[in-house]
mmCIF file of C-alpha atoms in Angstrom:
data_model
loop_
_atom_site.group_PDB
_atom_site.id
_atom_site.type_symbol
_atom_site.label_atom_id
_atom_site.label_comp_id
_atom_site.label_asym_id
_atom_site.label_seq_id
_atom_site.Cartn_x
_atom_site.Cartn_y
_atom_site.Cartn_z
ATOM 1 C CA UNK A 531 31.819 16.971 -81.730
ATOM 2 C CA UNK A 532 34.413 18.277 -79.435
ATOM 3 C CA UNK A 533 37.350 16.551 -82.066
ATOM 4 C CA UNK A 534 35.715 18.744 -84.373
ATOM 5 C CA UNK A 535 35.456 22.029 -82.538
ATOM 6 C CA UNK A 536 38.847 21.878 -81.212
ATOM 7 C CA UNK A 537 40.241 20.956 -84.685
ATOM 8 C CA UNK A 538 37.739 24.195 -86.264
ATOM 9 C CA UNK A 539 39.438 25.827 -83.903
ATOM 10 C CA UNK A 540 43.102 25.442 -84.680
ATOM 11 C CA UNK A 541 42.289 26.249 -88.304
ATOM 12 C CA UNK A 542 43.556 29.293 -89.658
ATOM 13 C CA UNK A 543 41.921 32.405 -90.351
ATOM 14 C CA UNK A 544 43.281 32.963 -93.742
ATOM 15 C CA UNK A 545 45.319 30.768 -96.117
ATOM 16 C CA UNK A 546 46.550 27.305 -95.707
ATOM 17 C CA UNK A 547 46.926 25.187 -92.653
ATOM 18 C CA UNK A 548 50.226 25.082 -90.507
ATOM 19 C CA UNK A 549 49.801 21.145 -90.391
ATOM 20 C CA UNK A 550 49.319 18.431 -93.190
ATOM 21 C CA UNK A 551 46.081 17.663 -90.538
ATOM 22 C CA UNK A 552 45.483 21.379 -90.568
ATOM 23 C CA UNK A 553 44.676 21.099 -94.548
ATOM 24 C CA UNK A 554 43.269 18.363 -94.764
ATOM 25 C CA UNK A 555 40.469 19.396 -92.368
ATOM 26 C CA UNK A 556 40.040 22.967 -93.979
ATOM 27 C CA UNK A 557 39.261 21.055 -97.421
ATOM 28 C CA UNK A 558 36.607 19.087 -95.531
ATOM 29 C CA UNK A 559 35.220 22.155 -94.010
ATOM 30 C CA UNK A 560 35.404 23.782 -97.349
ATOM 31 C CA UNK A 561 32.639 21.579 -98.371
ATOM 32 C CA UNK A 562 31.078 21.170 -95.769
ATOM 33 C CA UNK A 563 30.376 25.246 -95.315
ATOM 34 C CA UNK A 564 29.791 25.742 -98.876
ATOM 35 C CA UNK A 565 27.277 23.010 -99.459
ATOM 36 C CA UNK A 566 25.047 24.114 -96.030
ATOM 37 C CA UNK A 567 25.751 27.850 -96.665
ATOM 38 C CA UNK A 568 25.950 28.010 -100.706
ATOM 39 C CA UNK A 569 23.673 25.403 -101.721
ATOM 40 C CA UNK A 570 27.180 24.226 -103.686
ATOM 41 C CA UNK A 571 26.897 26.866 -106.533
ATOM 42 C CA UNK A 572 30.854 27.418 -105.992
ATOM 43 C CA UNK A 573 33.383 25.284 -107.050
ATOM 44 C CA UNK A 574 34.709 23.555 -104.403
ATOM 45 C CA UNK A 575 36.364 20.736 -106.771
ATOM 46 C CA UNK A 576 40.077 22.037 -105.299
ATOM 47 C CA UNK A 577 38.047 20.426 -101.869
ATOM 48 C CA UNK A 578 37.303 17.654 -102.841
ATOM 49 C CA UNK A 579 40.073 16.789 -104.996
ATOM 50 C CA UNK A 580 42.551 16.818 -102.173
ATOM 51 C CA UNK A 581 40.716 14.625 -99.986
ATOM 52 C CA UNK A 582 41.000 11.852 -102.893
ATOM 53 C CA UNK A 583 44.561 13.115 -102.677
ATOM 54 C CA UNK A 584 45.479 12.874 -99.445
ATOM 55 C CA UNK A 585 43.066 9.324 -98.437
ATOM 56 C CA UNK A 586 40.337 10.816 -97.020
ATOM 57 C CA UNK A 587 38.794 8.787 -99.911
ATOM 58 C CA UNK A 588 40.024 6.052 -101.732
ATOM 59 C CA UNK A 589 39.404 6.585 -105.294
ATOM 60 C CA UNK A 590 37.197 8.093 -107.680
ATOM 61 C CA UNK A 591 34.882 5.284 -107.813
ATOM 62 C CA UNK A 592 34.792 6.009 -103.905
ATOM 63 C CA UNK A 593 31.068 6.242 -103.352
ATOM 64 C CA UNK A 594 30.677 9.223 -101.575
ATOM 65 C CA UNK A 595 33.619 11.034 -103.787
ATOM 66 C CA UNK A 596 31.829 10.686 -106.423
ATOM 67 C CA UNK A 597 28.417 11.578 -105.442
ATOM 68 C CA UNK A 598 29.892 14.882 -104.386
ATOM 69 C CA UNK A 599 32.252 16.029 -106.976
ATOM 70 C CA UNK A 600 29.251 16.548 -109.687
ATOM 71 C CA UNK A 601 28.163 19.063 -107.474
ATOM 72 C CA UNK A 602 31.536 21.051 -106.626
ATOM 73 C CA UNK A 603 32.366 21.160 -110.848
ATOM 74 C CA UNK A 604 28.403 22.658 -112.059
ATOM 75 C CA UNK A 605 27.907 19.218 -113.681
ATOM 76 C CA UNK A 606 25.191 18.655 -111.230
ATOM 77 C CA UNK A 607 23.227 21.091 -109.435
ATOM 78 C CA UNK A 608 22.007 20.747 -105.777
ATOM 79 C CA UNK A 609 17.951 21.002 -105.469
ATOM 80 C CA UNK A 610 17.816 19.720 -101.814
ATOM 81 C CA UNK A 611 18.787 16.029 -102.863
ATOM 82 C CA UNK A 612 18.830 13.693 -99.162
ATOM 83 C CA UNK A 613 21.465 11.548 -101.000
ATOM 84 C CA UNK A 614 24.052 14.716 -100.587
ATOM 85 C CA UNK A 615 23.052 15.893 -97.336
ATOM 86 C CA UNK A 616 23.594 12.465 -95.737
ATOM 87 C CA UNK A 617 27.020 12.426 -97.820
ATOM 88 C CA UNK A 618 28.266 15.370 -96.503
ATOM 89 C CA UNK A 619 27.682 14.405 -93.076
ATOM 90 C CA UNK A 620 28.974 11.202 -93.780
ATOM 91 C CA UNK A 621 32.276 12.890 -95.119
ATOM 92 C CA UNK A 622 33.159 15.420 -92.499
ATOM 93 C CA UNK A 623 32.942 12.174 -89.878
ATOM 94 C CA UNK A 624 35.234 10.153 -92.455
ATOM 95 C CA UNK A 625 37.476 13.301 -92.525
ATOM 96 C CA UNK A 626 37.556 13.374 -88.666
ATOM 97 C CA UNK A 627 38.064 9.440 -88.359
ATOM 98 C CA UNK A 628 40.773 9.392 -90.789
ATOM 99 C CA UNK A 629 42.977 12.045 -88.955
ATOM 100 C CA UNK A 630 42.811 10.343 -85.221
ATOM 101 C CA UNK A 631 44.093 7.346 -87.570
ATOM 102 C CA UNK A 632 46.633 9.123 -89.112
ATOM 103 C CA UNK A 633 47.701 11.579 -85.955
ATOM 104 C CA UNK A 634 51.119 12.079 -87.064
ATOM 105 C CA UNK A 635 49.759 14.691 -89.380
ATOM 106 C CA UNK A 636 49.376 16.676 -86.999
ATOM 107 C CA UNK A 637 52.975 16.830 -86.330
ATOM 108 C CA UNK A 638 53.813 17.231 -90.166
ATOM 109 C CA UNK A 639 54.408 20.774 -91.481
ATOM 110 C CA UNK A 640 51.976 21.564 -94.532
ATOM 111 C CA UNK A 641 53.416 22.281 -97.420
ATOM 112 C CA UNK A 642 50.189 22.572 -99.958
ATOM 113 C CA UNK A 643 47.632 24.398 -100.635
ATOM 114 C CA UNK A 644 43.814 22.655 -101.517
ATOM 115 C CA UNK A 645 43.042 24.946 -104.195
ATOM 116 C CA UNK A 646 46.049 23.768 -106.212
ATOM 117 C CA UNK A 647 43.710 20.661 -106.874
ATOM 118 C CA UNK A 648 41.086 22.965 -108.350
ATOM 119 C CA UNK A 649 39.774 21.973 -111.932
ATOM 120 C CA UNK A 650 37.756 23.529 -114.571
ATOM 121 C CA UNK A 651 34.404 24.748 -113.604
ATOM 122 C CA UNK A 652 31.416 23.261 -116.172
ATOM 123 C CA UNK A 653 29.385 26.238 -114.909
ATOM 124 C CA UNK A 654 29.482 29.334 -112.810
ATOM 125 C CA UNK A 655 28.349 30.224 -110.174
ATOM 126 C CA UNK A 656 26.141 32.782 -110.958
ATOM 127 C CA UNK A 657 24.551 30.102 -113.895
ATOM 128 C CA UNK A 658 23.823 27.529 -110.634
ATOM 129 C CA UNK A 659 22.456 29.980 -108.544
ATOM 130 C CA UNK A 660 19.796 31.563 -110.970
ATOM 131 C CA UNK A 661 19.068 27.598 -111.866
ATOM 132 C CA UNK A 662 18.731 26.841 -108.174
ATOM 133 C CA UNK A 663 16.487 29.510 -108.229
ATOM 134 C CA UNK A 664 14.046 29.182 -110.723
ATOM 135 C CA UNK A 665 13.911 25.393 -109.431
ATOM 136 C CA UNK A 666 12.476 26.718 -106.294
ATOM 137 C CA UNK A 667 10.371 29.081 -107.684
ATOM 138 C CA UNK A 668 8.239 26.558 -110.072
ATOM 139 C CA UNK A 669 8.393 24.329 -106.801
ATOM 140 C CA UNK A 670 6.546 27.216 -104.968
ATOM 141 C CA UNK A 671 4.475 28.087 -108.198
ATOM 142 C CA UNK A 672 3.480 24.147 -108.121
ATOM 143 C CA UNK A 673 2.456 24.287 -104.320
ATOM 144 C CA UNK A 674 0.698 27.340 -104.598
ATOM 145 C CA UNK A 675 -1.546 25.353 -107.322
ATOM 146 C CA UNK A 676 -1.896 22.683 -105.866
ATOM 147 C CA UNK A 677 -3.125 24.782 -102.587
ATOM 148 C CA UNK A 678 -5.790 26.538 -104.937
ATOM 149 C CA UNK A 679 -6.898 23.291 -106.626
ATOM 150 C CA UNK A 680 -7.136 21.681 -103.166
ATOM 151 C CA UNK A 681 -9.640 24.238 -101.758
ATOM 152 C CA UNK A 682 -10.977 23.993 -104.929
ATOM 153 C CA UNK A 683 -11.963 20.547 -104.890
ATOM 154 C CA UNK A 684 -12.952 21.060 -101.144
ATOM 155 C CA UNK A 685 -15.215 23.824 -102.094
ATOM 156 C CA UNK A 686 -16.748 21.661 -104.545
ATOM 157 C CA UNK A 687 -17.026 18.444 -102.159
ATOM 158 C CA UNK A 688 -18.725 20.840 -99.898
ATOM 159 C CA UNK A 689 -21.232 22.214 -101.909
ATOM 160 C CA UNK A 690 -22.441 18.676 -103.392
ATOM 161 C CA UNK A 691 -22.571 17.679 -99.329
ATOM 162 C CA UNK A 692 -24.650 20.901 -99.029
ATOM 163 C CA UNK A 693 -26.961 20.290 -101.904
ATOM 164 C CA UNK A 694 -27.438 16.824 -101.162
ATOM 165 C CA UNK A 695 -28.240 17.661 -97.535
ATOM 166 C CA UNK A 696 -30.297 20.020 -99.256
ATOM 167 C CA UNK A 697 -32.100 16.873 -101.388
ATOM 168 C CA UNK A 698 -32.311 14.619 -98.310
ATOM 169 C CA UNK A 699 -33.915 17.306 -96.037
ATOM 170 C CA UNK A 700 -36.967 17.950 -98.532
ATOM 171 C CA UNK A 701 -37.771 14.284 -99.199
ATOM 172 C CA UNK A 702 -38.133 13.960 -95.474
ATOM 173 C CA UNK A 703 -40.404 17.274 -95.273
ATOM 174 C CA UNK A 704 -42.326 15.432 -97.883
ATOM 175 C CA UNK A 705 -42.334 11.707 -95.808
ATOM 176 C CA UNK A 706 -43.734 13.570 -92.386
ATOM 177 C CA UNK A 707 -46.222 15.648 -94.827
ATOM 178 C CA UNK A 708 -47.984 12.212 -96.086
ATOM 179 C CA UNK A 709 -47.915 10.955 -92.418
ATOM 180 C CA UNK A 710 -49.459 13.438 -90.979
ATOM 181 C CA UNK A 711 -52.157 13.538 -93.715
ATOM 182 C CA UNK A 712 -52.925 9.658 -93.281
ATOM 183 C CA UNK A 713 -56.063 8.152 -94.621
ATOM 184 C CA UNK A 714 -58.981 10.437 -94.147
ATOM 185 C CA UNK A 715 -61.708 9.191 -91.856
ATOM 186 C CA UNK A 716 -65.220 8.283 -93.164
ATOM 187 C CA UNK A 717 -68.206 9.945 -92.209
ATOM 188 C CA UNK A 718 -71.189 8.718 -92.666
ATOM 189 C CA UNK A 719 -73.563 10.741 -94.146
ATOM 190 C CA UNK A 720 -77.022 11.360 -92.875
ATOM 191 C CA UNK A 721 -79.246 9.030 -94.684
ATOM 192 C CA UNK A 722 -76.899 6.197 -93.779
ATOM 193 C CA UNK A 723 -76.969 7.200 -90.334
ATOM 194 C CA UNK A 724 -80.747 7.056 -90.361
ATOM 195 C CA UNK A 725 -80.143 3.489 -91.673
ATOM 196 C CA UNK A 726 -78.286 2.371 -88.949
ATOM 197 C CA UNK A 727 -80.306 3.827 -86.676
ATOM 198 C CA UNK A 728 -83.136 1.510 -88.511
ATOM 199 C CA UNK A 729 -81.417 -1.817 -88.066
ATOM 200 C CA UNK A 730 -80.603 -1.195 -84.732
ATOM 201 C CA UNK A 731 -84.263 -0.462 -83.811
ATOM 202 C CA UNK A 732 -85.394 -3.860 -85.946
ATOM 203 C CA UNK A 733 -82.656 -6.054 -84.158
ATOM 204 C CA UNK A 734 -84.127 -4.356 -80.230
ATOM 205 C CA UNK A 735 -87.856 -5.429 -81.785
ATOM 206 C CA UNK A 736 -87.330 -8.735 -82.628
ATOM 207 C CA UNK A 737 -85.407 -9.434 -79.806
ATOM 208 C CA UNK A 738 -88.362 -8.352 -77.317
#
């Protein structure tokens, strides 16, 4: 971190850098501000180009050249991939380590500009941004959908809990209703009480 302030530092504020170092770094930077700032929509191939150019990388079949150079021509367009955010990281440090291994750069006087590397553009600017945008705005259309469908579904899980609690609650009502009615108790009736009476009288006699 404090390689890379004191080098942000020593950059200029306009134009190219006093030092072959000096330019190097300001292409890295370049990138680095467009693609955290800009979401990439401008073309930063002139960038990227001269790092290939001066080492940083070491060819086009370099991975992490070319997983960023889609993005700084409009052949790809940057919808919040991980791949390119680690990249970019990943290239500012390479940047950084290659110029403490190559520190007599910063002696030699620059004589190049990174733009010079610049190529065609396969779209604008203004054609990635209103893509970029109408990317995120069917990704918020889709989460607000899904947010509806999800209480929807919730609602719905709800009410059949509800209902069934509903269900369950009246066959109880109906389980305590028959046990509290229970079988009803006989009583006998007055001629067969007199009858009882009877045999109990006969069964005293006989005993005597």
């Amino acid at each position: 971190q404090e390689e890379y302030d004191r080098r942000v530092d020593a950059l200029p504020q306009y134009g190219e850098g006093a030092t072959k170092a000096s330019e190097i770094f300001r292409a890295a930077t370049k990138l680095y501000y467009d693609f955290w700032n800009n979401g990439m929509v401008n073309n930063t191939s002139g960038a990227v180009n001269f790092l290939l150019y001066a080492g940083v990388f070491t060819s086009e079949q370099d991975q992490d050249f070319a997983v960023i150079h889609p993005y700084t021509i409009g052949l790809k367009i940057y919808l919040n991939e991980i791949e390119l955010r680690c990249t970019m990281e990943r290239m500012l440090d390479r940047t950084i380590a290659f110029l403490l291994a190559n520190h007599e750069l910063d002696a030699l006087p620059n004589d190049m500009d990174y733009l010079e590397f610049s190529q065609q553009s396969e779209m604008n600017n203004l054609d990635r941004c209103t893509m970029r945008n109408i990317h995120f705005l069917k990704m918020k259309e889709n989460a607000a959908a899904a947010s509806v469908a999800l209480v929807a579904a919730t609602s719905a899980d709800e009410a059949e809990a509800s209902l069934m609690r509903t269900h369950s609650s009246k066959a109880q009502d109906c389980t305590m209703k028959k046990k509290k009615k229970g079988k009803k108790k006989r009583v006998p009736s007055a001629k067969n009480l007199a009858n009882i009476m009877t045999g109990i009288n006969r069964i005293t006699i006989s005993k005597k």
